[in-house]
Tab-separated table of C-alpha atoms in Angstrom:
chain	number	residue	atom	x	y	z
A	1	THR	CA	8.485	4.942	-3.696
A	2	PHE	CA	4.961	3.921	-2.587
A	3	THR	CA	2.381	5.758	-4.682
A	4	ASN	CA	2.009	6.440	-8.400
A	5	LYS	CA	1.442	10.110	-7.580
A	6	ALA	CA	4.785	10.316	-5.760
A	7	ALA	CA	6.502	8.520	-8.652
A	8	ALA	CA	5.048	11.008	-11.163
A	9	GLU	CA	6.200	13.910	-8.974
A	10	MET	CA	9.697	12.407	-8.836
A	11	ARG	CA	9.864	12.096	-12.626
A	12	HIS	CA	8.733	15.709	-13.020
A	13	ARG	CA	11.274	17.071	-10.522
A	14	ILE	CA	14.142	15.045	-11.984
A	15	GLY	CA	13.254	16.370	-15.435
A	16	GLN	CA	13.328	19.948	-14.100
A	17	LEU	CA	16.636	19.483	-12.279
A	18	MET	CA	18.394	17.791	-15.184
A	19	GLY	CA	16.780	19.872	-17.906
A	20	THR	CA	16.287	16.708	-19.915
A	21	SER	CA	14.332	13.450	-19.897
A	22	GLN	CA	15.086	10.786	-17.292
A	23	GLY	CA	16.606	8.540	-19.959
A	24	GLY	CA	17.327	5.073	-18.634
A	25	MET	CA	16.221	5.818	-15.087
A	26	TRP	CA	13.567	3.627	-13.515
A	27	VAL	CA	11.244	5.725	-11.359
A	28	GLY	CA	8.209	4.074	-9.805
A	29	THR	CA	6.589	2.268	-6.921
A	30	PHE	CA	8.029	-0.957	-5.539
A	31	HIS	CA	5.164	-2.881	-7.121
A	32	GLY	CA	5.454	-1.015	-10.418
A	33	LEU	CA	9.177	-1.756	-10.750
A	34	ALA	CA	8.679	-5.402	-9.748
A	35	HIS	CA	5.922	-5.690	-12.366
A	36	ARG	CA	8.225	-4.230	-15.014
A	37	LEU	CA	10.970	-6.653	-14.011
A	38	LEU	CA	8.679	-9.694	-14.198
A	39	ARG	CA	7.306	-8.668	-17.606
A	40	ALA	CA	10.860	-8.471	-18.928
A	41	HIS	CA	11.846	-11.861	-17.460
A	42	HIS	CA	8.540	-13.730	-17.272
A	43	MET	CA	10.022	-17.044	-18.432
A	44	ASP	CA	12.801	-16.958	-15.828
A	45	ALA	CA	10.163	-16.088	-13.212
A	46	ASN	CA	8.015	-19.095	-14.297
A	47	LEU	CA	5.176	-16.859	-15.429
A	48	PRO	CA	3.209	-16.800	-18.693
A	49	GLN	CA	3.842	-13.806	-20.924
A	50	ASP	CA	0.273	-12.560	-20.446
A	51	PHE	CA	0.115	-12.957	-16.648
A	52	GLN	CA	-2.555	-10.776	-15.039
A	53	ILE	CA	-2.527	-8.721	-11.833
A	54	LEU	CA	-5.061	-9.780	-9.216
A	55	ASP	CA	-6.503	-6.898	-7.173
A	56	SER	CA	-7.728	-7.321	-3.596
A	57	GLU	CA	-11.373	-7.753	-4.605
A	58	ASP	CA	-10.539	-10.527	-7.089
A	59	GLN	CA	-8.211	-12.084	-4.522
A	60	LEU	CA	-11.052	-12.179	-2.007
A	61	ARG	CA	-13.449	-13.727	-4.522
A	62	LEU	CA	-10.942	-16.449	-5.421
A	63	LEU	CA	-10.277	-17.273	-1.767
A	64	LYS	CA	-13.995	-17.468	-1.073
A	65	ARG	CA	-14.375	-20.068	-3.813
A	66	LEU	CA	-11.343	-22.063	-2.649
A	67	ILE	CA	-12.434	-22.120	1.002
A	68	LYS	CA	-15.818	-23.418	-0.111
A	69	ALA	CA	-14.173	-26.058	-2.349
A	70	MET	CA	-12.056	-27.205	0.624
A	71	ASN	CA	-15.276	-27.771	2.634
A	72	LEU	CA	-14.241	-25.215	5.235
A	73	ASP	CA	-16.780	-23.157	7.174
A	74	GLU	CA	-16.495	-19.580	5.900
A	75	LYS	CA	-17.464	-18.202	9.320
A	76	GLN	CA	-14.610	-20.066	10.976
A	77	TRP	CA	-12.173	-19.444	8.120
A	78	PRO	CA	-13.101	-15.976	6.734
A	79	PRO	CA	-11.745	-15.217	3.227
A	80	ARG	CA	-10.652	-11.745	4.324
A	81	GLN	CA	-8.572	-13.244	7.123
A	82	ALA	CA	-7.116	-15.736	4.631
A	83	MET	CA	-6.120	-12.840	2.380
A	84	TRP	CA	-4.439	-11.048	5.292
A	85	TYR	CA	-2.613	-14.268	6.253
A	86	ILE	CA	-1.328	-14.939	2.722
A	87	ASN	CA	-0.236	-11.341	2.113
A	88	SER	CA	1.528	-11.250	5.495
A	89	GLN	CA	3.453	-14.442	4.718
A	90	LYS	CA	4.482	-13.100	1.319
A	91	ASP	CA	5.589	-9.814	2.889
A	92	GLU	CA	7.922	-11.912	5.044
A	93	GLY	CA	9.202	-13.761	1.964
A	94	LEU	CA	7.538	-17.054	2.932
A	95	ARG	CA	6.015	-19.704	0.655
A	96	PRO	CA	3.641	-22.345	2.115
A	97	HIS	CA	6.464	-24.889	2.501
A	98	HIS	CA	8.559	-22.375	4.481
A	99	ILE	CA	5.930	-21.937	7.202
A	100	GLN	CA	6.504	-23.778	10.484
A	101	SER	CA	3.122	-24.814	11.890
A	102	TYR	CA	4.554	-26.711	14.900
A	103	GLY	CA	1.531	-29.013	14.905
A	104	ASN	CA	-0.878	-26.069	15.311
A	105	PRO	CA	-4.106	-27.147	13.504
A	106	VAL	CA	-5.171	-23.530	12.834
A	107	GLU	CA	-1.807	-22.684	11.271
A	108	GLN	CA	-1.891	-25.926	9.272
A	109	THR	CA	-5.308	-25.073	7.818
A	110	TRP	CA	-4.244	-21.564	6.804
A	111	GLN	CA	-1.135	-23.122	5.287
A	112	LYS	CA	-3.320	-25.423	3.161
A	113	VAL	CA	-5.484	-22.483	2.066
A	114	TYR	CA	-2.330	-20.584	1.071
A	115	GLN	CA	-1.090	-23.622	-0.886
A	116	ALA	CA	-4.429	-24.068	-2.702
A	117	TYR	CA	-4.567	-20.348	-3.463
A	118	GLN	CA	-1.048	-20.292	-4.886
A	119	GLU	CA	-1.716	-23.339	-7.065
A	120	ALA	CA	-4.911	-21.719	-8.404
A	121	CYS	CA	-3.019	-18.497	-9.209
A	122	ASP	CA	-0.221	-20.398	-10.948
A	123	ARG	CA	-2.704	-22.369	-13.056
A	124	ALA	CA	-4.497	-19.230	-14.209
A	125	GLY	CA	-1.399	-17.041	-14.601
A	126	LEU	CA	-2.456	-14.626	-11.849
A	127	VAL	CA	-0.194	-12.529	-9.645
A	128	ASP	CA	-1.397	-10.531	-6.616
A	129	PHE	CA	0.351	-7.392	-5.350
A	130	ALA	CA	2.357	-9.147	-2.630
A	131	GLU	CA	3.389	-11.803	-5.164
A	132	LEU	CA	4.928	-9.152	-7.440
A	133	LEU	CA	7.600	-8.316	-4.871
A	134	LEU	CA	8.153	-11.879	-3.679
A	135	ARG	CA	8.411	-13.267	-7.216
A	136	ALA	CA	10.833	-10.494	-8.273
A	137	HIS	CA	12.982	-11.186	-5.202
A	138	GLU	CA	12.988	-14.911	-5.982
A	139	LEU	CA	13.907	-14.146	-9.596
A	140	TRP	CA	17.078	-12.382	-8.465
A	141	LEU	CA	17.919	-15.112	-5.951
A	142	ASN	CA	17.428	-17.935	-8.456
A	143	LYS	CA	18.981	-16.215	-11.482
A	144	PRO	CA	22.274	-14.601	-10.362
A	145	HIS	CA	23.100	-13.438	-13.901
A	146	ILE	CA	19.887	-11.354	-14.003
A	147	LEU	CA	20.656	-9.887	-10.570
A	148	GLN	CA	24.185	-9.018	-11.681
A	149	HIS	CA	22.830	-7.285	-14.790
A	150	TYR	CA	20.634	-4.975	-12.683
A	151	ARG	CA	23.369	-4.400	-10.099
A	152	GLU	CA	25.653	-3.166	-12.865
A	153	ARG	CA	22.897	-1.047	-14.366
A	154	PHE	CA	21.548	0.534	-11.163
A	155	THR	CA	24.563	1.593	-9.109
A	156	ASN	CA	22.628	4.459	-7.504
A	157	ILE	CA	19.364	3.767	-5.689
A	158	LEU	CA	17.042	6.252	-3.978
A	159	VAL	CA	14.187	5.060	-1.755
A	160	ASP	CA	11.509	7.435	-0.484
A	161	GLU	CA	9.222	6.909	2.562
A	162	PHE	CA	11.601	4.264	3.877
A	163	GLN	CA	9.743	3.930	7.188
A	164	ASP	CA	6.910	2.254	5.245
A	165	THR	CA	9.016	-0.603	3.812
A	166	ASN	CA	8.280	-4.184	4.848
A	167	ASN	CA	10.706	-7.102	5.090
A	168	ILE	CA	10.481	-8.254	1.468
A	169	GLN	CA	10.958	-4.686	0.199
A	170	TYR	CA	14.020	-4.228	2.384
A	171	ALA	CA	15.418	-7.593	1.204
A	172	TRP	CA	14.745	-6.447	-2.379
A	173	ILE	CA	16.781	-3.244	-1.923
A	174	ARG	CA	19.544	-5.034	-0.012
A	175	LEU	CA	19.888	-7.635	-2.764
A	176	LEU	CA	19.930	-5.072	-5.577
A	177	ALA	CA	22.484	-2.836	-3.844
A	178	GLY	CA	24.864	-5.671	-2.975
A	179	ASP	CA	28.166	-4.492	-1.486
A	180	THR	CA	28.972	-1.836	-4.066
A	181	GLY	CA	25.701	-0.014	-4.782
A	182	LYS	CA	25.171	3.524	-3.512
A	183	VAL	CA	21.882	3.773	-1.625
A	184	MET	CA	20.136	6.880	-0.340
A	185	ILE	CA	17.043	6.449	1.787
A	186	VAL	CA	14.614	9.154	2.867
A	187	GLY	CA	12.446	8.290	5.837
A	188	ASP	CA	11.030	9.481	9.129
A	189	ASP	CA	10.759	6.995	11.984
A	190	ASP	CA	8.208	9.327	13.603
A	191	GLN	CA	5.858	8.944	10.613
A	192	SER	CA	5.558	5.160	10.634
A	193	ILE	CA	1.805	4.459	10.590
A	194	TYR	CA	1.590	1.329	8.428
A	195	GLY	CA	2.709	-1.350	10.893
A	196	TRP	CA	-0.734	-2.946	10.514
A	197	ARG	CA	0.093	-3.841	6.911
A	198	GLY	CA	3.617	-5.106	7.465
A	199	ALA	CA	5.722	-1.928	7.458
A	200	GLN	CA	8.844	-2.233	9.621
A	201	VAL	CA	10.157	1.074	10.971
A	202	GLU	CA	13.101	-1.000	12.265
A	203	ASN	CA	14.295	-1.143	8.654
A	204	ILE	CA	15.827	2.312	9.143
A	205	GLN	CA	18.003	0.933	11.940
A	206	ARG	CA	18.754	-2.181	9.871
A	207	PHE	CA	19.887	0.054	7.041
A	208	LEU	CA	22.319	1.902	9.328
A	209	ASN	CA	23.721	-1.452	10.482
A	210	ASP	CA	23.958	-2.934	6.965
A	211	PHE	CA	25.494	0.242	5.499
A	212	PRO	CA	27.796	1.443	8.307
A	213	GLY	CA	29.353	4.103	6.071
A	214	ALA	CA	26.027	5.861	5.524
A	215	GLU	CA	25.805	9.507	6.550
A	216	THR	CA	22.686	10.618	8.440
A	217	ILE	CA	21.266	14.048	7.600
A	218	ARG	CA	18.455	15.268	9.860
A	219	LEU	CA	15.884	17.538	8.233
A	220	GLU	CA	14.564	19.357	11.292
A	221	GLN	CA	13.421	22.714	9.937
A	222	ASN	CA	9.685	22.689	9.269
A	223	TYR	CA	8.108	25.004	6.686
A	224	ARG	CA	4.446	24.044	7.052
A	225	SER	CA	3.481	24.420	10.708
A	226	THR	CA	3.503	27.134	13.349
A	227	SER	CA	5.733	27.021	16.415
A	228	ASN	CA	2.813	26.064	18.686
A	229	ILE	CA	1.939	23.062	16.524
A	230	LEU	CA	5.572	21.889	16.414
A	231	SER	CA	5.986	22.238	20.187
A	232	ALA	CA	2.954	20.028	20.752
A	233	ALA	CA	4.126	17.521	18.127
A	234	ASN	CA	7.626	17.321	19.643
A	235	ALA	CA	6.212	16.824	23.146
A	236	LEU	CA	4.013	13.943	21.956
A	237	ILE	CA	6.499	12.105	19.756
A	238	GLU	CA	9.229	12.188	22.435
A	239	ASN	CA	7.280	9.419	24.182
A	240	ASN	CA	7.926	6.983	21.302
A	241	ASN	CA	10.400	4.180	21.996
A	242	GLY	CA	13.438	3.438	19.823
A	243	ARG	CA	13.514	6.807	18.058
A	244	LEU	CA	16.567	7.951	16.128
A	245	GLY	CA	15.810	11.385	17.538
A	246	LYS	CA	15.258	14.863	16.100
A	247	LYS	CA	13.733	18.188	17.152
A	248	LEU	CA	11.504	20.016	14.688
A	249	TRP	CA	11.692	23.826	14.609
A	250	THR	CA	10.482	26.706	12.472
A	251	ASP	CA	11.329	30.323	11.698
A	252	GLY	CA	7.604	31.023	11.459
A	253	ALA	CA	5.275	32.690	13.928
A	254	ASP	CA	3.920	31.088	17.111
A	255	GLY	CA	0.439	30.937	15.614
A	256	GLU	CA	-2.798	30.332	17.473
A	257	PRO	CA	-2.785	28.083	20.548
A	258	ILE	CA	-3.954	24.541	19.848
A	259	SER	CA	-7.506	23.877	21.036
A	260	LEU	CA	-8.731	20.405	21.938
A	261	TYR	CA	-12.332	19.209	21.978
A	262	CYS	CA	-13.063	15.795	23.510
A	263	ALA	CA	-16.229	14.627	21.754
A	264	PHE	CA	-18.656	12.246	23.453
A	265	ASN	CA	-19.059	10.193	20.255
A	266	GLU	CA	-18.849	10.532	16.471
A	267	LEU	CA	-22.207	12.360	16.275
A	268	ASP	CA	-21.073	14.912	18.841
A	269	GLU	CA	-17.817	15.297	16.939
A	270	ALA	CA	-19.624	15.974	13.644
A	271	ARG	CA	-21.985	18.493	15.287
A	272	PHE	CA	-19.031	20.312	16.848
A	273	VAL	CA	-17.219	20.565	13.502
A	274	VAL	CA	-20.311	21.892	11.701
A	275	ASN	CA	-21.021	24.418	14.484
A	276	ARG	CA	-17.459	25.745	14.239
A	277	ILE	CA	-17.878	26.201	10.489
A	278	LYS	CA	-21.231	27.947	11.072
A	279	THR	CA	-19.607	30.353	13.528
A	280	TRP	CA	-16.873	31.052	10.977
A	281	GLN	CA	-19.512	31.720	8.310
A	282	ASP	CA	-21.603	33.976	10.590
A	283	ASN	CA	-18.502	36.089	11.241
A	284	GLY	CA	-18.061	36.718	7.523
A	285	GLY	CA	-15.823	33.780	6.681
A	286	ALA	CA	-16.180	31.992	3.339
A	287	LEU	CA	-17.063	28.299	3.183
A	288	ALA	CA	-14.531	27.925	0.369
A	289	GLU	CA	-11.815	28.561	2.969
A	290	CYS	CA	-12.960	25.678	5.208
A	291	ALA	CA	-11.711	22.095	4.979
A	292	ILE	CA	-12.485	19.021	7.085
A	293	LEU	CA	-9.685	16.466	7.281
A	294	TYR	CA	-10.566	12.982	8.498
A	295	ARG	CA	-8.423	9.906	9.047
A	296	SER	CA	-10.466	7.280	7.185
A	297	ASN	CA	-13.277	7.238	4.616
A	298	ALA	CA	-15.589	5.575	7.154
A	299	GLN	CA	-15.749	8.871	9.076
A	300	SER	CA	-17.195	10.820	6.154
A	301	ARG	CA	-20.758	9.476	6.492
A	302	VAL	CA	-21.483	11.072	9.893
A	303	LEU	CA	-19.874	14.341	8.826
A	304	GLU	CA	-21.896	14.397	5.601
A	305	GLU	CA	-25.140	13.836	7.522
A	306	ALA	CA	-24.342	16.733	9.865
A	307	LEU	CA	-23.533	19.017	6.927
A	308	LEU	CA	-26.762	18.053	5.144
A	309	GLN	CA	-28.833	18.717	8.280
A	310	ALA	CA	-27.237	22.158	8.496
A	311	SER	CA	-27.993	22.771	4.769
A	312	MET	CA	-24.301	23.414	4.290
A	313	PRO	CA	-22.931	22.715	0.776
A	314	TYR	CA	-19.775	20.602	0.591
A	315	ARG	CA	-17.584	18.697	-1.824
A	316	ILE	CA	-15.673	15.475	-1.124
A	317	TYR	CA	-12.191	15.212	-2.585
A	318	GLY	CA	-10.583	11.834	-3.155
A	319	GLY	CA	-13.223	9.169	-2.643
A	320	MET	CA	-13.268	6.181	-4.960
A	321	ARG	CA	-10.499	5.944	-7.531
A	322	PHE	CA	-11.299	5.517	-11.201
A	323	PHE	CA	-10.052	1.925	-11.439
A	324	GLU	CA	-11.928	0.952	-8.249
A	325	ARG	CA	-15.322	1.736	-9.772
A	326	GLN	CA	-17.500	-1.306	-10.394
A	327	GLU	CA	-18.142	-0.616	-14.080
A	328	ILE	CA	-14.426	-0.053	-14.774
A	329	LYS	CA	-13.500	-3.282	-12.998
A	330	ASP	CA	-16.169	-5.132	-14.998
A	331	ALA	CA	-14.846	-3.780	-18.305
A	332	LEU	CA	-11.263	-4.665	-17.380
A	333	SER	CA	-12.330	-8.168	-16.357
A	334	TYR	CA	-13.858	-8.730	-19.820
A	335	LEU	CA	-10.570	-7.614	-21.385
A	336	ARG	CA	-8.587	-9.861	-19.038
A	337	LEU	CA	-10.770	-12.827	-19.972
A	338	ILE	CA	-10.251	-12.127	-23.677
A	339	ALA	CA	-6.487	-12.051	-23.090
A	340	ASN	CA	-6.449	-15.146	-20.860
A	341	ARG	CA	-9.337	-17.625	-20.933
A	342	ASN	CA	-7.931	-19.327	-17.795
A	343	ASP	CA	-8.425	-16.204	-15.677
A	344	ASP	CA	-11.036	-17.633	-13.283
A	345	ALA	CA	-11.189	-14.470	-11.174
A	346	ALA	CA	-12.154	-12.367	-14.210
A	347	PHE	CA	-14.661	-15.021	-15.343
A	348	GLU	CA	-16.388	-15.097	-11.943
A	349	ARG	CA	-16.707	-11.332	-11.975
A	350	VAL	CA	-18.378	-11.019	-15.391
A	351	VAL	CA	-20.194	-14.325	-15.879
A	352	ASN	CA	-23.327	-12.749	-14.422
A	353	THR	CA	-22.651	-9.125	-15.440
A	354	PRO	CA	-25.026	-8.043	-16.862
A	355	THR	CA	-27.435	-10.392	-15.080
A	356	ARG	CA	-27.888	-13.705	-16.882
A	357	GLY	CA	-29.486	-15.752	-14.118
A	358	ILE	CA	-26.234	-17.566	-13.341
A	359	GLY	CA	-25.755	-18.116	-9.608
A	360	ASP	CA	-23.279	-19.915	-7.356
A	361	ARG	CA	-25.093	-23.235	-7.798
A	362	THR	CA	-24.731	-23.087	-11.592
A	363	LEU	CA	-21.048	-22.215	-11.248
A	364	ASP	CA	-20.494	-25.141	-8.883
A	365	VAL	CA	-21.911	-27.487	-11.526
């Protein structure tokens, strides 16, 4: 599956259903299982035993240093764009030498950045998230006896949130299943929202073509929403192209009609939301029964300002994860450096934390 939370929920439910522990089952995210695989076969994967995982922030810092070392203008060749380019290529299963530049100077430069980045990671024993899947896939391709071992061990495979898989993840599943593995996928082509990060909703159709004997079971009864909400949702999603097709329904009540407010801008939107909550409160409603759902964290600032102006108490759920906090990342970087003195990304993070008067110029020397 795709999140650690979902993996934990799976383990819990399997334990309840079976009335026992999961035994030899592997339950986890794609990246978690690939990581486990590479730890077990690090030598066959051409990795040091103590290889470290590079998060996106460390990846960005490393690319920034490499772009500078290659005498490239950071404004013309932004590190963040380089990171997107490299991750996208890896999601497609491509190494630098696989990429066809067709004489395009821009493509050739990004190709060189990718090559320099990969060499730096290999020297320091670093593996980014996209590399976990690509390296695990290459391990199976290059070591047929290891692939055969896992094919014999895992004859039954379940994949959740299949609409969010990218090309390398699909290739991973296809390779592991072979021609004899039993595969069950759970996915909703109408819920595919991660195309911007490489997800291929077409993988559902590919699966049906690659496994022609697969039975399709449509889960159309909805237990969460009212009839009015489902009618609106069905009317909207019918406009999507290339759908497998389904019609959601419910035994529940019609519910309140859906109301739509077209805000002039984000400030107007925030004011409208707060005014609706105020009206609810004035009519005897409790604030504890109100929730504001927003699509991205960037939207929270304007909403928070509107709530503060209205002297309305609130609590934000979610926010920054524990391991994303600066002090936690700093502590982990010290531990990574102790474990691997060649970990340049960890060194760059902590060399001036706490402040020691060491800047970029000193590091360049």
